Every structure is written in C-alpha cells, then in structure tokens.
Coordinates of C-alpha atoms and ligand atoms in Angstrom, one line a residue:
M1 CA 0.0 0.0 0.0
S2 CA 1.2 3.5 -0.9
S3 CA 2.1 5.7 2.1
N4 CA 2.5 8.8 -0.2
K5 CA 0.6 11.9 0.6
I6 CA -1.4 12.2 -2.6
S7 CA -4.3 14.5 -3.4
F8 CA -7.9 13.3 -3.9
E9 CA -7.7 14.5 -7.5
K10 CA -4.5 12.6 -8.3
S11 CA -5.5 9.4 -6.6
L12 CA -9.3 8.8 -6.5
V13 CA -10.5 11.2 -9.2
A14 CA -7.9 10.2 -11.7
N15 CA -7.8 6.4 -11.1
V16 CA -11.2 5.5 -9.6
I17 CA -13.9 8.1 -10.3
A18 CA -12.9 9.2 -13.9
T19 CA -12.4 5.6 -14.9
G20 CA -15.9 4.5 -13.8
K21 CA -14.7 2.2 -11.0
C22 CA -16.1 4.2 -8.0
V23 CA -18.7 2.0 -6.3
G24 CA -20.0 5.0 -4.3
C25 CA -19.3 3.3 -1.0
G26 CA -18.7 6.7 0.7
A27 CA -15.7 5.6 2.7
C28 CA -13.6 8.5 1.4
V29 CA -16.2 11.0 2.5
V30 CA -16.3 9.4 6.0
V31 CA -12.5 9.4 6.6
C32 CA -11.5 12.8 5.2
P33 CA -10.2 14.5 8.4
F34 CA -10.8 17.9 6.8
N35 CA -14.3 17.3 5.7
C36 CA -13.3 18.2 2.1
L37 CA -15.7 15.7 0.5
E38 CA -19.5 15.4 0.2
Y39 CA -21.5 12.5 -1.1
A40 CA -23.8 13.4 -4.0
E41 CA -25.4 11.3 -6.7
E42 CA -23.7 8.1 -5.5
A43 CA -20.2 9.5 -5.7
P44 CA -17.8 11.7 -3.6
R45 CA -17.3 15.3 -4.6
L46 CA -14.7 17.8 -3.5
I47 CA -16.3 20.8 -1.7
S48 CA -13.3 22.5 -0.2
E49 CA -9.6 22.5 -0.9
C50 CA -8.0 19.1 -0.6
K51 CA -5.2 19.2 2.1
I52 CA -3.3 16.4 0.3
C53 CA -3.1 14.0 3.3
G54 CA -3.6 10.9 1.2
I55 CA -6.0 9.2 3.7
C56 CA -8.8 8.8 1.3
A57 CA -6.5 6.9 -1.1
Q58 CA -5.5 4.5 1.7
I59 CA -9.0 3.3 2.3
C60 CA -10.7 3.3 -1.1
P61 CA -11.6 -0.3 -2.0
R62 CA -11.0 0.4 -5.7
Y63 CA -7.6 2.0 -5.3
E64 CA -4.4 -0.1 -4.8
W65 CA -6.3 -3.1 -3.5
S66 CA -4.2 -5.9 -2.0
Q67 CA -6.3 -9.0 -1.3
T68 CA -3.3 -10.7 0.4
H69 CA -2.7 -7.9 2.8
V70 CA -6.4 -7.7 3.9
E71 CA -6.8 -11.5 4.1
N72 CA -3.7 -11.7 6.3
F73 CA -5.2 -9.0 8.5
V74 CA -8.6 -10.6 8.9
F75 CA -7.7 -14.3 8.9
G76 CA -4.0 -14.4 9.5
R77 CA -3.4 -16.1 6.2
E78 CA -4.1 -16.0 2.4
R79 CA -6.9 -17.8 0.7
K80 CA -5.8 -21.1 -0.9
P81 CA -6.7 -21.5 -4.6
E82 CA -9.3 -24.2 -3.8
E83 CA -11.1 -21.8 -1.3
E84 CA -13.2 -20.5 -4.2
F85 CA -15.5 -18.3 -2.1
G86 CA -12.9 -17.2 0.5
I87 CA -11.8 -18.4 3.9
Y88 CA -14.4 -19.8 6.2
R89 CA -14.9 -22.0 9.3
R90 CA -18.2 -23.6 8.5
L91 CA -21.3 -23.4 6.3
A92 CA -25.0 -23.6 7.2
I93 CA -28.4 -23.2 5.7
A94 CA -30.4 -21.2 8.3
Q95 CA -33.8 -19.9 9.0
V96 CA -35.1 -17.7 11.8
R97 CA -37.7 -19.3 14.0
D98 CA -39.8 -16.2 14.7
D99 CA -42.7 -15.9 12.1
K100 CA -42.8 -12.2 12.6
I101 CA -39.3 -11.9 11.2
L102 CA -39.8 -14.6 8.5
K103 CA -42.7 -12.6 7.1
V104 CA -40.7 -9.4 6.4
C105 CA -37.2 -10.8 5.6
Q106 CA -35.7 -11.6 2.3
D107 CA -34.7 -15.2 2.5
G108 CA -34.3 -17.1 5.9
G109 CA -34.0 -13.9 7.9
V110 CA -30.5 -14.7 9.2
A111 CA -29.3 -11.0 9.1
T112 CA -32.3 -9.7 11.0
A113 CA -32.2 -12.6 13.5
L114 CA -28.5 -12.2 14.3
L115 CA -29.0 -8.4 14.8
L116 CA -32.0 -8.9 17.1
F117 CA -30.2 -11.7 19.0
A118 CA -27.1 -9.5 19.4
L119 CA -29.1 -6.4 20.4
E120 CA -31.4 -8.3 22.9
N121 CA -28.4 -9.9 24.5
G122 CA -26.4 -6.6 24.9
L123 CA -23.7 -7.6 22.4
I124 CA -24.4 -4.6 20.3
D125 CA -26.1 -1.2 20.9
S126 CA -27.0 -0.5 17.3
A127 CA -26.8 -1.8 13.7
I128 CA -26.0 -0.2 10.4
V129 CA -28.6 -1.4 7.9
A130 CA -30.5 -0.2 4.9
G131 CA -33.7 1.8 5.6
M132 CA -36.4 2.3 2.9
N133 CA -37.4 5.7 1.5
K134 CA -41.1 6.4 2.2
E135 CA -41.6 8.4 -1.0
K136 CA -39.6 6.1 -3.3
P137 CA -40.4 2.5 -2.5
F138 CA -37.4 0.1 -2.2
R139 CA -34.9 3.0 -2.6
P140 CA -32.6 2.4 0.4
F141 CA -30.7 4.8 2.6
P142 CA -28.0 4.2 5.3
K143 CA -29.6 3.8 8.7
L144 CA -28.3 3.4 12.2
A145 CA -31.0 1.2 13.8
T146 CA -31.0 1.4 17.6
T147 CA -34.1 -0.6 18.5
S148 CA -35.5 -4.0 17.6
E149 CA -38.4 -2.3 15.8
E150 CA -36.0 -0.3 13.6
I151 CA -34.0 -3.4 12.8
L152 CA -37.2 -5.3 11.8
E153 CA -38.4 -2.4 9.7
C154 CA -35.2 -2.5 7.7
A155 CA -35.3 -6.3 6.9
G156 CA -35.5 -7.4 3.2
T157 CA -33.4 -6.6 0.2
K158 CA -33.4 -3.4 -1.8
Y159 CA -31.6 -4.1 -5.0
F160 CA -30.2 -0.5 -5.2
Y161 CA -27.1 1.0 -3.7
S162 CA -27.2 2.0 -0.1
P163 CA -24.0 3.7 1.0
N164 CA -24.2 2.2 4.5
L165 CA -20.8 3.5 5.5
L166 CA -22.2 7.0 5.7
A167 CA -24.1 5.9 8.8
L168 CA -20.7 5.8 10.6
F169 CA -21.1 9.6 11.0
E170 CA -24.2 8.8 13.1
V171 CA -22.3 6.1 15.1
V172 CA -19.8 8.8 16.2
K173 CA -22.5 11.4 16.8
Q174 CA -24.6 9.1 19.0
K175 CA -21.4 7.7 20.7
K176 CA -22.3 4.1 19.9
A177 CA -19.6 1.7 21.0
N178 CA -20.8 -1.8 19.8
V179 CA -22.2 -1.7 16.3
A180 CA -23.0 -4.4 13.8
F181 CA -22.7 -3.6 10.1
V182 CA -24.7 -5.1 7.2
G183 CA -23.5 -4.3 3.7
T184 CA -22.3 -5.3 0.3
P185 CA -18.9 -6.9 -0.4
C186 CA -17.5 -3.6 -1.7
Q187 CA -18.5 -1.9 1.6
I188 CA -16.9 -4.7 3.7
R189 CA -13.7 -4.2 1.7
A190 CA -13.7 -0.5 2.5
I191 CA -14.2 -1.2 6.2
R192 CA -11.3 -3.8 6.2
K193 CA -9.1 -1.2 4.4
M194 CA -10.0 1.4 7.0
Q195 CA -9.1 -1.1 9.7
T196 CA -5.8 -2.0 8.2
A197 CA -5.0 1.7 7.9
G198 CA -5.6 2.0 11.6
L199 CA -8.5 4.5 11.4
K200 CA -10.0 3.6 14.8
R201 CA -12.4 6.5 15.2
Y202 CA -14.8 4.9 12.8
T203 CA -13.8 1.3 12.9
A204 CA -13.4 0.6 16.7
P205 CA -17.1 0.5 17.3
L206 CA -17.7 -2.1 14.5
K207 CA -18.0 -5.4 16.3
I208 CA -19.4 -7.7 13.5
L209 CA -19.5 -7.3 9.8
I210 CA -22.4 -9.2 8.1
G211 CA -21.7 -9.3 4.3
L212 CA -24.4 -9.8 1.7
M213 CA -23.7 -11.9 -1.4
C214 CA -24.0 -9.6 -4.3
S215 CA -24.1 -10.0 -8.1
E216 CA -24.9 -6.4 -8.8
C217 CA -27.0 -3.4 -7.9
F218 CA -29.3 -1.6 -10.2
T219 CA -30.0 2.1 -10.9
Y220 CA -33.3 3.1 -9.3
E221 CA -34.2 5.4 -12.3
G222 CA -33.6 2.5 -14.7
L223 CA -35.0 -0.5 -13.1
M224 CA -37.8 0.9 -11.0
E225 CA -38.9 4.0 -12.8
K226 CA -38.3 3.2 -16.5
Y227 CA -38.8 -0.5 -16.5
I228 CA -41.0 -1.7 -13.7
H229 CA -43.2 1.4 -13.6
E230 CA -43.3 2.8 -17.1
K231 CA -42.8 -0.4 -19.2
L232 CA -44.6 -3.0 -17.0
G233 CA -47.2 -0.5 -15.6
I234 CA -46.7 -1.6 -12.0
E235 CA -47.3 1.1 -9.4
L236 CA -44.2 1.2 -7.2
D237 CA -46.0 1.7 -4.0
K238 CA -48.0 -1.5 -4.6
I239 CA -44.8 -3.7 -4.6
K240 CA -44.6 -5.9 -1.5
K241 CA -41.3 -7.7 -2.2
M242 CA -38.6 -7.9 -4.9
N243 CA -36.4 -11.0 -5.1
I244 CA -34.0 -12.6 -7.6
K245 CA -34.2 -16.4 -8.0
G246 CA -32.8 -17.0 -11.5
K247 CA -35.3 -14.2 -12.6
M248 CA -36.4 -11.0 -10.9
L249 CA -39.7 -11.6 -9.0
V250 CA -41.8 -8.6 -8.2
T251 CA -44.6 -9.3 -5.8
T252 CA -47.8 -7.2 -5.5
D253 CA -51.3 -8.0 -4.2
S254 CA -52.2 -8.9 -7.8
G255 CA -49.5 -11.6 -8.1
V256 CA -45.9 -12.0 -9.0
A257 CA -44.4 -10.4 -12.1
T258 CA -41.4 -12.5 -13.5
I259 CA -38.7 -10.6 -15.3
P260 CA -35.8 -12.3 -17.1
L261 CA -32.5 -11.0 -15.8
T262 CA -31.4 -10.4 -19.5
E263 CA -34.1 -7.8 -19.7
I264 CA -32.8 -5.8 -16.7
K265 CA -29.1 -6.3 -17.1
Q266 CA -28.9 -2.9 -18.9
Y267 CA -29.9 -1.2 -15.6
A268 CA -27.0 -2.6 -13.6
R269 CA -24.7 0.0 -12.2
K270 CA -21.6 0.2 -14.4
S271 CA -19.1 0.0 -11.4
C272 CA -20.6 -3.4 -10.5
C273 CA -19.3 -4.8 -13.8
S274 CA -15.7 -4.7 -12.5
C275 CA -16.4 -6.2 -9.1
E276 CA -14.5 -9.3 -8.1
D277 CA -16.2 -10.3 -4.8
F278 CA -19.5 -12.1 -4.9
S279 CA -19.7 -13.5 -1.4
S280 CA -18.3 -10.8 0.9
E281 CA -15.1 -12.8 1.3
L282 CA -13.8 -10.5 4.0
A283 CA -16.9 -10.3 6.2
D284 CA -17.2 -12.0 9.5
I285 CA -20.3 -13.8 8.2
S286 CA -21.7 -13.9 4.7
I287 CA -25.3 -14.5 3.7
G288 CA -27.2 -15.0 0.5
G289 CA -30.3 -16.6 -1.0
L290 CA -28.5 -18.7 -3.8
G291 CA -31.8 -19.9 -5.2
L292 CA -33.1 -21.2 -1.8
S293 CA -36.7 -20.4 -0.8
S294 CA -37.1 -19.0 2.8
W295 CA -33.7 -20.1 3.9
T296 CA -30.4 -18.2 4.0
F297 CA -27.1 -19.7 2.8
T298 CA -24.6 -18.7 5.5
I299 CA -20.8 -18.7 5.4
I300 CA -19.3 -18.4 8.9
R301 CA -15.9 -17.0 8.4
T302 CA -14.4 -15.7 11.7
E303 CA -14.3 -16.9 15.3
K304 CA -16.5 -14.1 16.6
A305 CA -19.1 -14.8 13.9
D306 CA -19.0 -18.5 14.9
E307 CA -19.7 -17.6 18.5
L308 CA -22.6 -15.3 17.6
F309 CA -24.2 -17.7 15.2
S310 CA -23.7 -20.8 17.5
N311 CA -25.3 -18.9 20.4
A312 CA -28.3 -17.9 18.2
E313 CA -28.6 -21.5 17.2
K314 CA -28.3 -22.9 20.7
T315 CA -30.9 -20.5 22.1
D316 CA -33.4 -21.5 19.3
F317 CA -33.3 -18.1 17.6
I318 CA -32.5 -19.8 14.3
K319 CA -32.7 -23.4 13.0
T320 CA -30.1 -24.8 10.6
R321 CA -29.6 -27.5 8.0
N322 CA -26.5 -29.0 6.6
A323 CA -25.3 -26.9 3.7
N324 CA -23.8 -29.9 1.9
E325 CA -27.4 -31.1 1.3
E326 CA -27.9 -28.1 -1.0
T327 CA -25.7 -29.0 -3.8
F328 CA -27.3 -26.6 -6.3
A329 CA -26.8 -23.6 -3.9
L330 CA -23.2 -24.7 -3.2
S331 CA -22.3 -25.0 -6.9
L332 CA -24.0 -21.7 -7.7
L333 CA -21.9 -20.1 -5.0
Q334 CA -18.7 -21.5 -6.5
K335 CA -19.8 -20.6 -10.0
L336 CA -20.8 -17.0 -9.2
S337 CA -17.6 -16.4 -7.1
K338 CA -15.4 -17.7 -10.0
K339 CA -17.3 -15.7 -12.6
K340 CA -16.8 -12.5 -10.8
R341 CA -13.0 -13.1 -10.4
Q342 CA -12.7 -14.0 -14.1
T343 CA -14.7 -11.0 -15.3
T344 CA -12.2 -8.8 -13.5
A345 CA -9.2 -10.7 -14.8
Q346 CA -10.2 -10.1 -18.4
Ligands
LIG1 C1 -27.9 -5.3 -3.9 C2 -28.0 -6.8 -3.4 C3 -27.7 -7.8 -4.3 C4 -27.8 -9.1 -3.9 N1 -27.5 -10.1 -4.8 C5 -27.5 -11.4 -4.4 C6 -27.2 -12.5 -5.3 O1 -26.9 -12.2 -6.4 N2 -27.3 -13.8 -4.8 C7 -27.6 -14.0 -3.5 O2 -27.6 -15.2 -3.1 N3 -27.9 -13.1 -2.6 C8 -27.9 -11.8 -3.0 N4 -28.2 -10.8 -2.1 C9 -28.5 -11.1 -0.7 C10 -29.9 -11.5 -0.5 O3 -30.8 -10.7 -1.2 C11 -30.3 -11.4 1.0 O4 -30.0 -10.1 1.5 C12 -29.6 -12.4 1.9 O5 -29.9 -13.7 1.4 C13 -30.0 -12.3 3.3 O6 -31.3 -12.7 3.5 P1 -32.0 -12.6 4.9 O7 -33.4 -13.1 4.8 O8 -31.1 -13.4 5.8 O9 -31.8 -11.1 5.3 P2 -32.9 -10.1 6.0 O10 -33.1 -10.6 7.4 O11 -34.0 -9.8 5.2 O12 -31.9 -8.8 6.2 C14 -31.4 -8.2 5.1 C15 -30.4 -7.1 5.6 O13 -29.8 -6.5 4.5 C16 -30.0 -5.1 4.5 N5 -30.0 -4.5 3.2 C17 -31.1 -4.6 2.3 N6 -30.8 -4.0 1.2 C18 -29.6 -3.5 1.3 C19 -28.7 -2.8 0.4 N7 -29.1 -2.4 -0.8 N8 -27.5 -2.5 0.9 C20 -27.0 -2.8 2.1 N9 -27.8 -3.5 3.0 C21 -29.1 -3.9 2.6 C22 -31.3 -4.9 5.3 O14 -31.3 -3.6 5.9 C23 -31.2 -6.0 6.3 O15 -30.5 -5.7 7.5 C24 -28.2 -9.4 -2.6 C25 -28.5 -8.4 -1.7 C26 -28.4 -7.0 -2.1 C27 -28.7 -5.9 -1.1
LIG2 S1 -8.7 12.7 2.8 FE1 -6.9 14.0 2.5 S2 -6.4 13.7 0.4 FE2 -8.5 12.9 0.6 S3 -9.8 14.7 0.1 FE3 -9.5 14.7 2.3 S4 -7.7 16.1 2.6 FE4 -7.7 15.5 0.4
LIG3 S1 -13.8 5.2 -1.3 FE1 -15.7 4.5 -2.3 S2 -16.8 6.4 -2.8 FE2 -14.7 7.0 -2.5 S3 -13.7 6.9 -4.5 FE3 -13.4 4.9 -3.5 S4 -15.1 3.6 -4.2 FE4 -15.6 5.8 -4.6
LIG4 S1 -21.6 -5.9 -7.4 FE1 -19.8 -5.4 -6.2 S2 -19.5 -3.2 -6.6 FE2 -21.7 -3.7 -7.1 S3 -22.8 -3.3 -5.2 FE3 -22.3 -5.5 -5.3 S4 -20.3 -5.6 -4.1 FE4 -20.6 -3.5 -4.6

C-alpha cells in the first residue's frame, strides 16, 4: 500500500472516479479529516480545498487493492486457490424461528435474526442497515438502527445502492460503541481497508461485519422508474417484495411479475461490472439466497461470527440444516464467485 501523501484528484479522481470504477461506498467521505468531501449522486465530490493528506487513497476499496494484505489482517493467512468463495470456518443453511421476522425478511431472515439476538443480549447497541425511503419504494438509505423495531423495519433486500458506510457519522455522533454492520462486499472491503489503515475513530465500534452476497446493484431510475413502472405498468407503492431467483420476481397484491435477468441487465450499475467479490469474502459472516426459498445460505468465516451464530442456534433463535445437502446452492456459490473473479481478470 502506498504511504504517499497524494491528493484526492491525483489518486481517486484520476484512477477511480474518472475511470468509472467508483462504487460509491462513501468511505472516502467518511474518513477525510478535513471534511473536504461530500456525497452526491452516488459519488464523492470535493467541496473545499484538498489538504493532500492521502488518507482517502489509503482506504478506497477500488484503489491499490491488495487481497493478500487484507486476508492476512482478517484471517492471519491468504486464501488457498481451492477456497473458491474465500476463507471460512463452517457453512450452514439457516432460518429464523420467529414468524414475525420470516414474514418481512428476504430469505431465511438470518441477518435480522442475528442483529436482534445481538441487540437483545447486549452484544451490540445498534446496527447499520438499509432503511427504505417512504416516497420512493425500495430506494434504500443508510440507517443506524438502535431498537429491535427499527432493525425489523429494515429487513428485506433493496436491489439499489445504499452507501451504508455513511451511517458511521451517526455512530460517532450518537457515541455508539458496539455496532453491527450489514452491507455489500465492496463496503466490507472498504471497512477492512479502514481497519488495516488504523482508522480507529470509525472502525473501533464495529464489532461484527455481516456481508451480503451480491451479483450487482441496479439504478433506481432505470429498473424501478423506467422498466417496472413505465414499461410494465406496476405502481411502485404496490410492490410488497422484490427478489432474484434465476429471474427477478416482483410481488404485488395482484400476483408475481417475473422478469428475465437479461431484460434488466442494462440497468445494472456500471461499477458493478468490474467487481470481483460475490460472497463478501472478507466479512465475519456472509449471507445470500442462492436460489433457496425462505432459507439463507450462511458462510461463517471468523471466530466471533461462529460464536454469535452458534449462540443464536443454541438458544433456538435460528434453525439450521447441513449446507452440503444443498448441492445446487453450493455449486451456484462456486460458479458466481469464480465468474466475478474471471470478469475482472479479463
Ligand atoms: C444489492 C444486493 C444484491 C444481492 N445479490 C444477491 C445475489 O446475487 N445472490 C444471493 O444469493 N444473494 C444476493 N443478495 C443477498 C440476499 O438478497 C439477502 O440479502 C440475503 O440472502 C439475506 O437474506 P436474509 O433473509 O437473511 O436477510 P434479512 O433478514 O431480510 O436482512 C437483510 C439485511 O440487508 C440489509 N439490506 C437490504 N438491502 C440492502 C442494500 N441495498 N445495501 C445494504 N444492505 C441492505 C437490510 O437492511 C437487512 O439488514 C443481494 C443483496 C443485495 C442488497
Ligand atoms: S482525505 Fe486528505 S487527500 Fe483525501 S480529500 Fe481529504 S484532505 Fe484530500
Ligand atoms: S472510497 Fe468508495 S466512494 Fe470513495 S472513491 Fe473509492 S469507491 Fe468511490
Ligand atoms: S456488485 Fe460489487 S460493486 Fe456492485 S454493489 Fe455488489 S459488491 Fe458493490
């Protein structure tokens, strides 16, 4: 990693933003010690003179990335070639037992169950999740949830970018000390880079990183407004759930509209096309649907995630099945992880 003091323009503008690689994670906006940056239209923007400290360049997940360096930091070793979806301790297919959670979650409700379990047992005081915009259905925003009700309200997937790292401002403002983070692989990468750079102000409160599996995010204007609303004629406020299971499934009271992924590929965010991490390989615990119905495929990667998950399992918060029974999900996980790496290598 470069230790040079380099300006925002020379590092991130020239190599990340102007080249279309910026994922809009917001990490640079959070860490700038001089508050030179603001977040607008899913990207950082300079609003006052850059003091050329080089910190934003040190933490950007799309600038001078070293997988080896971060893997050694998180796991104490590098991934072996046969560890196709990253380093892990164990796998499980899991489902929350509480029907109230199962009704509102995306798959098996593991993210929400672990957050509620951790909050109710005093392991965390808050969780960074994705809230839902009231005027624009399914448009997410970064949310620091501090109660069980708020965590529950934020369950379910929004297939649009939520720069959850920006909620770290709120963590510091509210002086939260034990926070869980839920986010996409690119956001987990940014946090790991912030940790390796020793930026404790924002990373010290983060106790557990729950990474989502992620093929891509879509633009709200493209998928929701142009395609689902204008082309298919579906009122956005009537949508109850959106899910991807080989196809995009949009559920309303009138039924389920099925959309082939080839139809909506054009609305994927451009920066997602050069993303090499499908399964949040650097998270403490990774979760995804992988074609399963009402169950979450769970990759338990670190010791603290194992402890949290095992305690939730022992106290009957969640039930589990052997992941090796789900050969389709397992091979899909391997295939999608490999595909993402290959796309980037081209
Ligand atoms: C953009 C995106 C793409 C995905 N692509 C895939 C995929 O290709 N294959 C796959 O198997 N799984 C994918 N997932 C993960 C999947 O949709 C579920 O989130 C996962 O299976 C967990 O389900 P659950 O029932 O355990 O989660 P829940 O208990 O429903 O909790 C979901 C958590 O994710 C948070 N969240 C929702 N939307 C976002 C967002 N946009 N950004 C950050 N956090 C969010 C919620 O606030 C909540 O805390 C994707 C998720 C997202 C957000
Ligand atoms: S972090 Fe440093 S280099 Fe980056 S914008 Fe702020 S002052 Fe400039
Ligand atoms: S840190 Fe995130 S938002 Fe900032 S330039 Fe890098 S990818 Fe973009
Ligand atoms: S595909 Fe990659 S870059 Fe795009 S949102 Fe998912 S993790 Fe981030």
